[in-house]
Amino acid sequence: MPSHALGFAAHDHSSCVKSALGTALDACAERGVQMTPVRKRALEILLENHSAMGAYDVLARLDAEGLGSKPPVAYRALSFLVEQGFVHRIERLNAFIACAHPGDKHDPAFMICRTCGTVAEAQISSATLGASAAQSGFQIEQTVIEAQGLCPACQPEGTA
């Protein structure tokens, strides 16, 4: 089986996609929400390369496959996938990426290569931020960290 880059590390991509889809379908059944064909295909599209995609890129693929040509089709599917925790929105890129840790409650952090655009997701501990928030009386509902830099492949030789 060929392996593809998951962020910055190689992995068994077909197993990864199968696992993520299975986790999403199981979670939908548990929660009593519906994974429609459009929602499922949008998730599959995002899982294909583990790259961030804009809503219109997802829409173009859905349209080419006869699943809808109007922007609300993609935005509704992506909104559902984000709400369910299967997809994350990357604000810096105005794009979406399939969650690398579906089913796990976590605070994602994204490392975005400014040269090639590769995005890697990491799980972080937001304990320090949580402690600061608690001291100030602030209640955190969601944390997302986005860091920009150079991935190992784009760094000058000898710096990775």
CSV table of N, CA and C in Angstrom, one decimal:
chain,number,residue,atom,x,y,z
A,1,MET,N,0.8,-1.2,0.0
A,1,MET,CA,0.0,0.0,0.0
A,1,MET,C,0.9,1.2,0.0
A,2,PRO,N,0.6,2.2,-0.9
A,2,PRO,CA,1.4,3.4,-0.9
A,2,PRO,C,1.1,4.2,0.4
A,3,SER,N,2.1,5.0,0.8
A,3,SER,CA,1.8,5.9,1.9
A,3,SER,C,1.9,7.3,1.4
A,4,HIS,N,1.2,8.1,2.0
A,4,HIS,CA,1.1,9.6,1.7
A,4,HIS,C,1.5,10.4,2.9
A,5,ALA,N,1.8,11.6,2.7
A,5,ALA,CA,2.2,12.4,3.8
A,5,ALA,C,0.9,12.8,4.6
A,6,LEU,N,0.9,12.6,5.9
A,6,LEU,CA,-0.1,13.0,6.8
A,6,LEU,C,0.6,14.2,7.6
A,7,GLY,N,0.3,15.4,7.1
A,7,GLY,CA,1.1,16.5,7.7
A,7,GLY,C,2.5,16.3,7.2
A,8,PHE,N,3.4,16.0,8.1
A,8,PHE,CA,4.8,15.9,7.7
A,8,PHE,C,5.3,14.4,7.9
A,9,ALA,N,4.5,13.5,8.1
A,9,ALA,CA,4.9,12.1,8.3
A,9,ALA,C,4.2,11.1,7.4
A,10,ALA,N,4.9,10.1,6.9
A,10,ALA,CA,4.2,9.1,6.1
A,10,ALA,C,3.3,8.2,6.9
A,11,HIS,N,2.3,7.7,6.2
A,11,HIS,CA,1.4,6.8,6.9
A,11,HIS,C,0.6,6.0,5.9
A,12,ASP,N,-0.1,5.0,6.3
A,12,ASP,CA,-1.0,4.1,5.4
A,12,ASP,C,-2.2,4.9,5.1
A,13,HIS,N,-2.3,5.6,4.0
A,13,HIS,CA,-3.4,6.5,3.7
A,13,HIS,C,-4.7,5.8,3.6
A,14,SER,N,-4.8,4.7,2.9
A,14,SER,CA,-6.1,4.0,2.7
A,14,SER,C,-6.7,3.6,4.1
A,15,SER,N,-5.8,3.1,5.0
A,15,SER,CA,-6.3,2.8,6.3
A,15,SER,C,-6.7,4.0,7.1
A,16,CYS,N,-6.0,5.1,6.9
A,16,CYS,CA,-6.4,6.3,7.5
A,16,CYS,C,-7.8,6.8,7.1
A,17,VAL,N,-8.0,6.8,5.8
A,17,VAL,CA,-9.3,7.3,5.3
A,17,VAL,C,-10.4,6.4,5.8
A,18,LYS,N,-10.2,5.1,5.7
A,18,LYS,CA,-11.2,4.1,6.1
A,18,LYS,C,-11.5,4.3,7.6
A,19,SER,N,-10.5,4.5,8.4
A,19,SER,CA,-10.7,4.7,9.8
A,19,SER,C,-11.5,6.0,10.1
A,20,ALA,N,-11.1,7.1,9.5
A,20,ALA,CA,-11.7,8.3,9.7
A,20,ALA,C,-13.2,8.3,9.3
A,21,LEU,N,-13.5,7.7,8.1
A,21,LEU,CA,-14.9,7.6,7.7
A,21,LEU,C,-15.7,6.7,8.6
A,22,GLY,N,-15.1,5.6,9.1
A,22,GLY,CA,-15.8,4.7,10.0
A,22,GLY,C,-16.1,5.4,11.3
A,23,THR,N,-15.1,6.2,11.8
A,23,THR,CA,-15.3,7.0,13.0
A,23,THR,C,-16.5,8.0,12.9
A,24,ALA,N,-16.5,8.6,11.7
A,24,ALA,CA,-17.5,9.7,11.5
A,24,ALA,C,-18.9,9.0,11.4
A,25,LEU,N,-19.0,7.9,10.6
A,25,LEU,CA,-20.3,7.2,10.5
A,25,LEU,C,-20.8,6.7,11.8
A,26,ASP,N,-19.9,6.1,12.6
A,26,ASP,CA,-20.3,5.6,13.9
A,26,ASP,C,-20.7,6.8,14.8
A,27,ALA,N,-20.0,7.9,14.8
A,27,ALA,CA,-20.4,9.0,15.6
A,27,ALA,C,-21.7,9.6,15.2
A,28,CYS,N,-22.0,9.7,13.9
A,28,CYS,CA,-23.3,10.2,13.5
A,28,CYS,C,-24.4,9.3,14.0
A,29,ALA,N,-24.2,8.0,13.9
A,29,ALA,CA,-25.2,7.0,14.4
A,29,ALA,C,-25.5,7.2,15.9
A,30,GLU,N,-24.4,7.3,16.6
A,30,GLU,CA,-24.5,7.5,18.1
A,30,GLU,C,-25.2,8.8,18.4
A,31,ARG,N,-24.9,9.8,17.7
A,31,ARG,CA,-25.5,11.2,18.0
A,31,ARG,C,-26.9,11.4,17.4
A,32,GLY,N,-27.3,10.5,16.5
A,32,GLY,CA,-28.6,10.6,15.9
A,32,GLY,C,-28.7,11.7,14.8
A,33,VAL,N,-27.5,11.9,14.2
A,33,VAL,CA,-27.5,12.9,13.1
A,33,VAL,C,-27.2,12.2,11.8
A,34,GLN,N,-27.6,12.8,10.7
A,34,GLN,CA,-27.5,12.1,9.4
A,34,GLN,C,-26.3,12.5,8.6
A,35,MET,N,-25.5,11.5,8.2
A,35,MET,CA,-24.4,11.7,7.3
A,35,MET,C,-25.0,11.5,5.9
A,36,THR,N,-25.4,12.6,5.3
A,36,THR,CA,-25.9,12.5,3.9
A,36,THR,C,-24.9,12.2,2.9
A,37,PRO,N,-25.2,11.8,1.7
A,37,PRO,CA,-24.2,11.5,0.7
A,37,PRO,C,-23.3,12.7,0.4
A,38,VAL,N,-23.9,13.9,0.4
A,38,VAL,CA,-23.1,15.1,0.1
A,38,VAL,C,-22.1,15.3,1.3
A,39,ARG,N,-22.5,15.2,2.5
A,39,ARG,CA,-21.7,15.4,3.6
A,39,ARG,C,-20.5,14.3,3.6
A,40,LYS,N,-20.9,13.1,3.3
A,40,LYS,CA,-19.9,12.0,3.3
A,40,LYS,C,-18.9,12.3,2.2
A,41,ARG,N,-19.4,12.7,1.0
A,41,ARG,CA,-18.4,12.9,-0.1
A,41,ARG,C,-17.5,14.1,0.2
A,42,ALA,N,-18.1,15.1,0.9
A,42,ALA,CA,-17.2,16.3,1.2
A,42,ALA,C,-16.1,15.9,2.2
A,43,LEU,N,-16.5,15.0,3.1
A,43,LEU,CA,-15.4,14.5,4.0
A,43,LEU,C,-14.4,13.7,3.3
A,44,GLU,N,-14.9,12.8,2.4
A,44,GLU,CA,-14.0,12.0,1.6
A,44,GLU,C,-13.0,12.9,0.8
A,45,ILE,N,-13.5,13.9,0.2
A,45,ILE,CA,-12.7,14.8,-0.6
A,45,ILE,C,-11.6,15.4,0.3
A,46,LEU,N,-12.0,15.9,1.5
A,46,LEU,CA,-11.0,16.5,2.4
A,46,LEU,C,-10.0,15.4,2.9
A,47,LEU,N,-10.4,14.2,3.0
A,47,LEU,CA,-9.5,13.1,3.4
A,47,LEU,C,-8.5,12.7,2.4
A,48,GLU,N,-8.8,12.9,1.1
A,48,GLU,CA,-8.0,12.4,0.0
A,48,GLU,C,-6.6,12.7,0.1
A,49,ASN,N,-6.2,13.9,0.4
A,49,ASN,CA,-4.8,14.3,0.4
A,49,ASN,C,-4.4,15.0,1.7
A,50,HIS,N,-5.2,15.0,2.7
A,50,HIS,CA,-4.9,15.7,4.0
A,50,HIS,C,-4.4,17.1,3.7
A,51,SER,N,-5.0,17.8,2.8
A,51,SER,CA,-4.6,19.2,2.5
A,51,SER,C,-5.8,20.1,2.7
A,52,ALA,N,-5.6,21.3,3.1
A,52,ALA,CA,-6.6,22.2,3.3
A,52,ALA,C,-7.2,22.7,1.9
A,53,MET,N,-8.6,22.7,1.9
A,53,MET,CA,-9.3,23.1,0.7
A,53,MET,C,-10.3,24.2,1.0
A,54,GLY,N,-10.4,25.1,0.1
A,54,GLY,CA,-11.5,26.1,0.2
A,54,GLY,C,-12.8,25.5,-0.1
A,55,ALA,N,-13.9,26.2,0.4
A,55,ALA,CA,-15.2,25.7,0.1
A,55,ALA,C,-15.6,25.6,-1.3
A,56,TYR,N,-15.1,26.5,-2.1
A,56,TYR,CA,-15.3,26.5,-3.6
A,56,TYR,C,-14.6,25.3,-4.3
A,57,ASP,N,-13.4,24.9,-3.7
A,57,ASP,CA,-12.7,23.8,-4.3
A,57,ASP,C,-13.5,22.5,-4.0
A,58,VAL,N,-14.1,22.4,-2.8
A,58,VAL,CA,-14.9,21.2,-2.5
A,58,VAL,C,-16.2,21.3,-3.3
A,59,LEU,N,-16.8,22.4,-3.5
A,59,LEU,CA,-18.0,22.6,-4.3
A,59,LEU,C,-17.7,22.1,-5.8
A,60,ALA,N,-16.5,22.5,-6.3
A,60,ALA,CA,-16.2,22.1,-7.7
A,60,ALA,C,-16.2,20.6,-7.8
A,61,ARG,N,-15.6,19.9,-6.8
A,61,ARG,CA,-15.6,18.5,-6.9
A,61,ARG,C,-17.0,17.9,-6.8
A,62,LEU,N,-17.8,18.4,-5.8
A,62,LEU,CA,-19.2,18.0,-5.7
A,62,LEU,C,-20.0,18.2,-6.9
A,63,ASP,N,-19.8,19.3,-7.6
A,63,ASP,CA,-20.5,19.6,-8.8
A,63,ASP,C,-20.1,18.7,-9.9
A,64,ALA,N,-18.8,18.4,-10.0
A,64,ALA,CA,-18.3,17.5,-11.1
A,64,ALA,C,-18.9,16.1,-10.9
A,65,GLU,N,-19.2,15.8,-9.7
A,65,GLU,CA,-19.8,14.4,-9.4
A,65,GLU,C,-21.3,14.4,-9.4
A,66,GLY,N,-21.9,15.6,-9.7
A,66,GLY,CA,-23.4,15.7,-9.8
A,66,GLY,C,-24.1,15.8,-8.4
A,67,LEU,N,-23.3,16.3,-7.4
A,67,LEU,CA,-23.9,16.3,-6.1
A,67,LEU,C,-24.3,17.8,-5.7
A,68,GLY,N,-24.3,18.7,-6.6
A,68,GLY,CA,-24.7,20.0,-6.3
A,68,GLY,C,-23.8,21.1,-6.8
A,69,SER,N,-24.3,22.2,-7.3
A,69,SER,CA,-23.5,23.2,-7.9
A,69,SER,C,-23.6,24.6,-7.2
A,70,LYS,N,-24.5,24.7,-6.3
A,70,LYS,CA,-24.7,26.0,-5.6
A,70,LYS,C,-23.8,26.0,-4.3
A,71,PRO,N,-23.2,27.2,-4.0
A,71,PRO,CA,-22.4,27.3,-2.8
A,71,PRO,C,-23.0,26.8,-1.5
A,72,PRO,N,-24.3,27.0,-1.3
A,72,PRO,CA,-24.8,26.5,0.0
A,72,PRO,C,-24.7,25.0,0.2
A,73,VAL,N,-24.6,24.3,-0.9
A,73,VAL,CA,-24.4,22.8,-0.8
A,73,VAL,C,-23.1,22.5,-0.1
A,74,ALA,N,-22.0,23.1,-0.5
A,74,ALA,CA,-20.7,22.9,0.1
A,74,ALA,C,-20.7,23.5,1.5
A,75,TYR,N,-21.2,24.7,1.7
A,75,TYR,CA,-21.1,25.3,3.0
A,75,TYR,C,-21.9,24.6,4.0
A,76,ARG,N,-23.1,24.1,3.7
A,76,ARG,CA,-23.9,23.3,4.6
A,76,ARG,C,-23.2,22.0,5.0
A,77,ALA,N,-22.6,21.3,4.0
A,77,ALA,CA,-21.9,20.1,4.3
A,77,ALA,C,-20.7,20.4,5.2
A,78,LEU,N,-19.9,21.4,4.9
A,78,LEU,CA,-18.7,21.7,5.6
A,78,LEU,C,-19.1,22.1,7.1
A,79,SER,N,-20.2,22.9,7.2
A,79,SER,CA,-20.6,23.4,8.5
A,79,SER,C,-21.0,22.2,9.4
A,80,PHE,N,-21.7,21.3,8.8
A,80,PHE,CA,-22.1,20.1,9.6
A,80,PHE,C,-20.8,19.3,10.0
A,81,LEU,N,-19.9,19.1,9.1
A,81,LEU,CA,-18.7,18.4,9.4
A,81,LEU,C,-17.9,19.0,10.5
A,82,VAL,N,-17.8,20.4,10.4
A,82,VAL,CA,-17.1,21.1,11.5
A,82,VAL,C,-17.8,21.0,12.8
A,83,GLU,N,-19.1,21.2,12.8
A,83,GLU,CA,-19.9,21.0,14.1
A,83,GLU,C,-19.8,19.7,14.7
A,84,GLN,N,-19.6,18.6,13.9
A,84,GLN,CA,-19.5,17.3,14.4
A,84,GLN,C,-18.1,16.9,14.8
A,85,GLY,N,-17.1,17.8,14.4
A,85,GLY,CA,-15.7,17.6,14.8
A,85,GLY,C,-15.0,16.7,13.8
A,86,PHE,N,-15.5,16.5,12.6
A,86,PHE,CA,-14.8,15.7,11.6
A,86,PHE,C,-13.9,16.5,10.7
A,87,VAL,N,-14.1,17.8,10.8
A,87,VAL,CA,-13.3,18.7,9.9
A,87,VAL,C,-13.0,20.0,10.7
A,88,HIS,N,-11.9,20.6,10.5
A,88,HIS,CA,-11.5,21.9,11.1
A,88,HIS,C,-11.5,23.0,10.1
A,89,ARG,N,-11.8,24.2,10.5
A,89,ARG,CA,-11.6,25.3,9.6
A,89,ARG,C,-10.3,26.0,10.0
A,90,ILE,N,-9.5,26.3,9.0
A,90,ILE,CA,-8.2,26.9,9.2
A,90,ILE,C,-8.4,28.4,8.7
A,91,GLU,N,-8.5,29.3,9.7
A,91,GLU,CA,-8.9,30.7,9.4
A,91,GLU,C,-7.8,31.3,8.5
A,92,ARG,N,-6.6,31.1,8.8
A,92,ARG,CA,-5.5,31.8,8.0
A,92,ARG,C,-5.6,31.5,6.6
A,93,LEU,N,-6.0,30.3,6.2
A,93,LEU,CA,-6.1,29.9,4.8
A,93,LEU,C,-7.6,30.0,4.3
A,94,ASN,N,-8.5,30.4,5.1
A,94,ASN,CA,-9.9,30.4,4.7
A,94,ASN,C,-10.3,29.0,4.0
A,95,ALA,N,-9.9,28.0,4.7
A,95,ALA,CA,-10.0,26.6,4.2
A,95,ALA,C,-10.4,25.6,5.2
A,96,PHE,N,-10.7,24.4,4.8
A,96,PHE,CA,-11.1,23.3,5.7
A,96,PHE,C,-10.1,22.1,5.5
A,97,ILE,N,-10.0,21.4,6.6
A,97,ILE,CA,-9.1,20.2,6.5
A,97,ILE,C,-9.8,19.1,7.4
A,98,ALA,N,-9.7,17.9,6.9
A,98,ALA,CA,-10.3,16.7,7.7
A,98,ALA,C,-9.5,16.6,9.0
A,99,CYS,N,-10.2,16.3,10.1
A,99,CYS,CA,-9.5,16.2,11.4
A,99,CYS,C,-8.6,14.9,11.4
A,100,ALA,N,-7.4,15.1,11.9
A,100,ALA,CA,-6.4,14.0,11.9
A,100,ALA,C,-6.7,13.1,13.1
A,101,HIS,N,-7.6,13.6,14.0
A,101,HIS,CA,-7.8,12.8,15.3
A,101,HIS,C,-9.4,12.7,15.5
A,102,PRO,N,-10.1,12.2,14.5
A,102,PRO,CA,-11.6,12.2,14.7
A,102,PRO,C,-12.0,11.3,15.8
A,103,GLY,N,-13.0,11.7,16.6
A,103,GLY,CA,-13.4,11.0,17.7
A,103,GLY,C,-12.8,11.3,19.0
A,104,ASP,N,-11.6,12.0,18.9
A,104,ASP,CA,-10.9,12.4,20.1
A,104,ASP,C,-11.2,13.9,20.4
A,105,LYS,N,-11.6,14.1,21.7
A,105,LYS,CA,-11.8,15.5,22.1
A,105,LYS,C,-10.4,16.1,22.3
A,106,HIS,N,-10.2,17.2,21.5
A,106,HIS,CA,-8.9,17.8,21.5
A,106,HIS,C,-8.9,19.2,21.1
A,107,ASP,N,-7.9,19.9,21.4
A,107,ASP,CA,-7.7,21.3,20.9
A,107,ASP,C,-6.6,21.2,19.8
A,108,PRO,N,-7.1,21.4,18.5
A,108,PRO,CA,-6.1,21.3,17.4
A,108,PRO,C,-5.2,22.5,17.3
A,109,ALA,N,-4.0,22.2,16.8
A,109,ALA,CA,-3.0,23.2,16.5
A,109,ALA,C,-2.6,22.9,15.1
A,110,PHE,N,-2.5,23.8,14.2
A,110,PHE,CA,-2.1,23.6,12.8
A,110,PHE,C,-0.8,24.2,12.5
A,111,MET,N,0.1,23.5,11.9
A,111,MET,CA,1.4,24.0,11.4
A,111,MET,C,1.3,24.1,9.9
A,112,ILE,N,1.4,25.3,9.4
A,112,ILE,CA,1.1,25.6,8.0
A,112,ILE,C,2.4,26.0,7.3
A,113,CYS,N,2.8,25.2,6.3
A,113,CYS,CA,4.1,25.6,5.6
A,113,CYS,C,3.8,26.8,4.7
A,114,ARG,N,4.5,27.8,4.9
A,114,ARG,CA,4.3,29.0,4.1
A,114,ARG,C,4.8,28.9,2.6
A,115,THR,N,5.6,27.8,2.3
A,115,THR,CA,6.1,27.6,1.0
A,115,THR,C,5.2,26.7,0.2
A,116,CYS,N,4.9,25.5,0.7
A,116,CYS,CA,4.2,24.5,-0.1
A,116,CYS,C,2.7,24.4,0.3
A,117,GLY,N,2.4,25.0,1.5
A,117,GLY,CA,1.0,25.0,1.9
A,117,GLY,C,0.6,23.7,2.6
A,118,THR,N,1.5,22.8,2.9
A,118,THR,CA,1.2,21.6,3.6
A,118,THR,C,0.7,22.0,5.0
A,119,VAL,N,-0.3,21.3,5.5
A,119,VAL,CA,-0.8,21.5,6.8
A,119,VAL,C,-0.7,20.3,7.7
A,120,ALA,N,-0.2,20.4,8.8
A,120,ALA,CA,-0.1,19.2,9.8
A,120,ALA,C,-0.9,19.6,11.0
A,121,GLU,N,-1.7,18.7,11.5
A,121,GLU,CA,-2.5,18.9,12.7
A,121,GLU,C,-1.8,18.2,13.9
A,122,ALA,N,-1.7,18.9,15.0
A,122,ALA,CA,-1.1,18.4,16.2
A,122,ALA,C,-2.1,18.6,17.3
A,123,GLN,N,-2.1,17.7,18.3
A,123,GLN,CA,-2.9,17.8,19.5
A,123,GLN,C,-2.1,18.6,20.5
A,124,ILE,N,-2.7,19.5,21.2
A,124,ILE,CA,-2.0,20.3,22.1
A,124,ILE,C,-2.7,20.3,23.5
A,125,SER,N,-2.0,20.7,24.5
A,125,SER,CA,-2.6,20.9,25.8
A,125,SER,C,-2.8,22.4,25.9
A,126,SER,N,-4.1,22.8,26.2
A,126,SER,CA,-4.4,24.2,26.4
A,126,SER,C,-4.4,24.5,27.9
A,127,ALA,N,-3.7,23.8,28.7
A,127,ALA,CA,-3.8,24.0,30.1
A,127,ALA,C,-3.3,25.4,30.5
A,128,THR,N,-2.2,25.8,29.9
A,128,THR,CA,-1.7,27.2,30.3
A,128,THR,C,-2.7,28.3,29.9
A,129,LEU,N,-3.3,28.2,28.8
A,129,LEU,CA,-4.3,29.1,28.4
A,129,LEU,C,-5.5,29.0,29.2
A,130,GLY,N,-5.9,27.8,29.6
A,130,GLY,CA,-7.0,27.5,30.4
A,130,GLY,C,-6.9,28.1,31.8
A,131,ALA,N,-5.7,28.0,32.3
A,131,ALA,CA,-5.4,28.6,33.7
A,131,ALA,C,-5.5,30.1,33.6
A,132,SER,N,-4.9,30.7,32.6
A,132,SER,CA,-5.0,32.1,32.4
A,132,SER,C,-6.4,32.6,32.3
A,133,ALA,N,-7.2,31.8,31.5
A,133,ALA,CA,-8.6,32.2,31.3
A,133,ALA,C,-9.4,32.1,32.6
A,134,ALA,N,-9.1,31.0,33.3
A,134,ALA,CA,-9.8,30.9,34.6
A,134,ALA,C,-9.5,32.0,35.6
A,135,GLN,N,-8.3,32.4,35.6
A,135,GLN,CA,-7.9,33.5,36.5
A,135,GLN,C,-8.6,34.8,36.1
A,136,SER,N,-8.9,35.0,34.9
A,136,SER,CA,-9.6,36.2,34.4
A,136,SER,C,-11.1,36.1,34.4
A,137,GLY,N,-11.6,34.9,34.7
A,137,GLY,CA,-13.0,34.7,34.7
A,137,GLY,C,-13.5,34.4,33.3
A,138,PHE,N,-12.7,34.1,32.3
A,138,PHE,CA,-13.1,33.8,31.0
A,138,PHE,C,-13.3,32.3,30.8
A,139,GLN,N,-14.4,31.9,30.1
A,139,GLN,CA,-14.7,30.5,29.9
A,139,GLN,C,-14.4,30.2,28.4
A,140,ILE,N,-13.4,29.4,28.2
A,140,ILE,CA,-13.0,29.0,26.8
A,140,ILE,C,-13.9,28.0,26.3
A,141,GLU,N,-14.4,28.2,25.1
A,141,GLU,CA,-15.3,27.2,24.4
A,141,GLU,C,-14.6,26.4,23.4
A,142,GLN,N,-13.6,27.1,22.7
A,142,GLN,CA,-12.9,26.4,21.7
A,142,GLN,C,-11.5,27.1,21.5
A,143,THR,N,-10.5,26.2,21.3
A,143,THR,CA,-9.2,26.8,21.0
A,143,THR,C,-8.6,26.2,19.7
A,144,VAL,N,-8.1,27.0,18.9
A,144,VAL,CA,-7.4,26.6,17.7
A,144,VAL,C,-6.2,27.5,17.5
A,145,ILE,N,-5.1,26.8,17.3
A,145,ILE,CA,-3.8,27.5,17.2
A,145,ILE,C,-3.3,27.3,15.8
A,146,GLU,N,-2.9,28.3,15.1
A,146,GLU,CA,-2.3,28.2,13.7
A,146,GLU,C,-0.9,28.8,13.7
A,147,ALA,N,0.1,28.0,13.4
A,147,ALA,CA,1.4,28.4,13.3
A,147,ALA,C,1.9,28.3,11.8
A,148,GLN,N,2.6,29.4,11.4
A,148,GLN,CA,3.1,29.4,10.0
A,148,GLN,C,4.6,29.3,10.1
A,149,GLY,N,5.2,28.5,9.2
A,149,GLY,CA,6.6,28.3,9.1
A,149,GLY,C,7.0,27.5,7.9
A,150,LEU,N,8.1,26.7,8.0
A,150,LEU,CA,8.5,25.8,6.9
A,150,LEU,C,8.5,24.4,7.4
A,151,CYS,N,7.9,23.5,6.5
A,151,CYS,CA,7.9,22.1,6.8
A,151,CYS,C,9.3,21.5,6.5
A,152,PRO,N,9.6,20.3,6.9
A,152,PRO,CA,10.9,19.7,6.7
A,152,PRO,C,11.3,19.7,5.2
A,153,ALA,N,10.4,19.5,4.3
A,153,ALA,CA,10.7,19.4,2.9
A,153,ALA,C,11.1,20.8,2.3
A,154,CYS,N,10.6,21.8,2.9
A,154,CYS,CA,10.8,23.2,2.4
A,154,CYS,C,12.0,24.0,3.1
A,155,GLN,N,12.5,23.4,4.1
A,155,GLN,CA,13.6,24.0,4.8
A,155,GLN,C,14.9,23.8,4.0
A,156,PRO,N,15.8,24.8,4.1
A,156,PRO,CA,17.1,24.7,3.5
A,156,PRO,C,17.8,23.4,4.0
A,157,GLU,N,18.6,22.8,3.2
A,157,GLU,CA,19.3,21.5,3.6
A,157,GLU,C,20.1,21.8,4.9
A,158,GLY,N,20.0,20.8,5.8
A,158,GLY,CA,20.8,20.9,7.0
A,158,GLY,C,20.0,21.6,8.2
A,159,THR,N,18.8,22.1,7.9
A,159,THR,CA,18.1,22.8,9.0
A,159,THR,C,16.9,22.0,9.5
A,160,ALA,N,16.6,20.9,8.9
A,160,ALA,CA,15.4,20.2,9.3
A,160,ALA,C,15.7,19.3,10.6
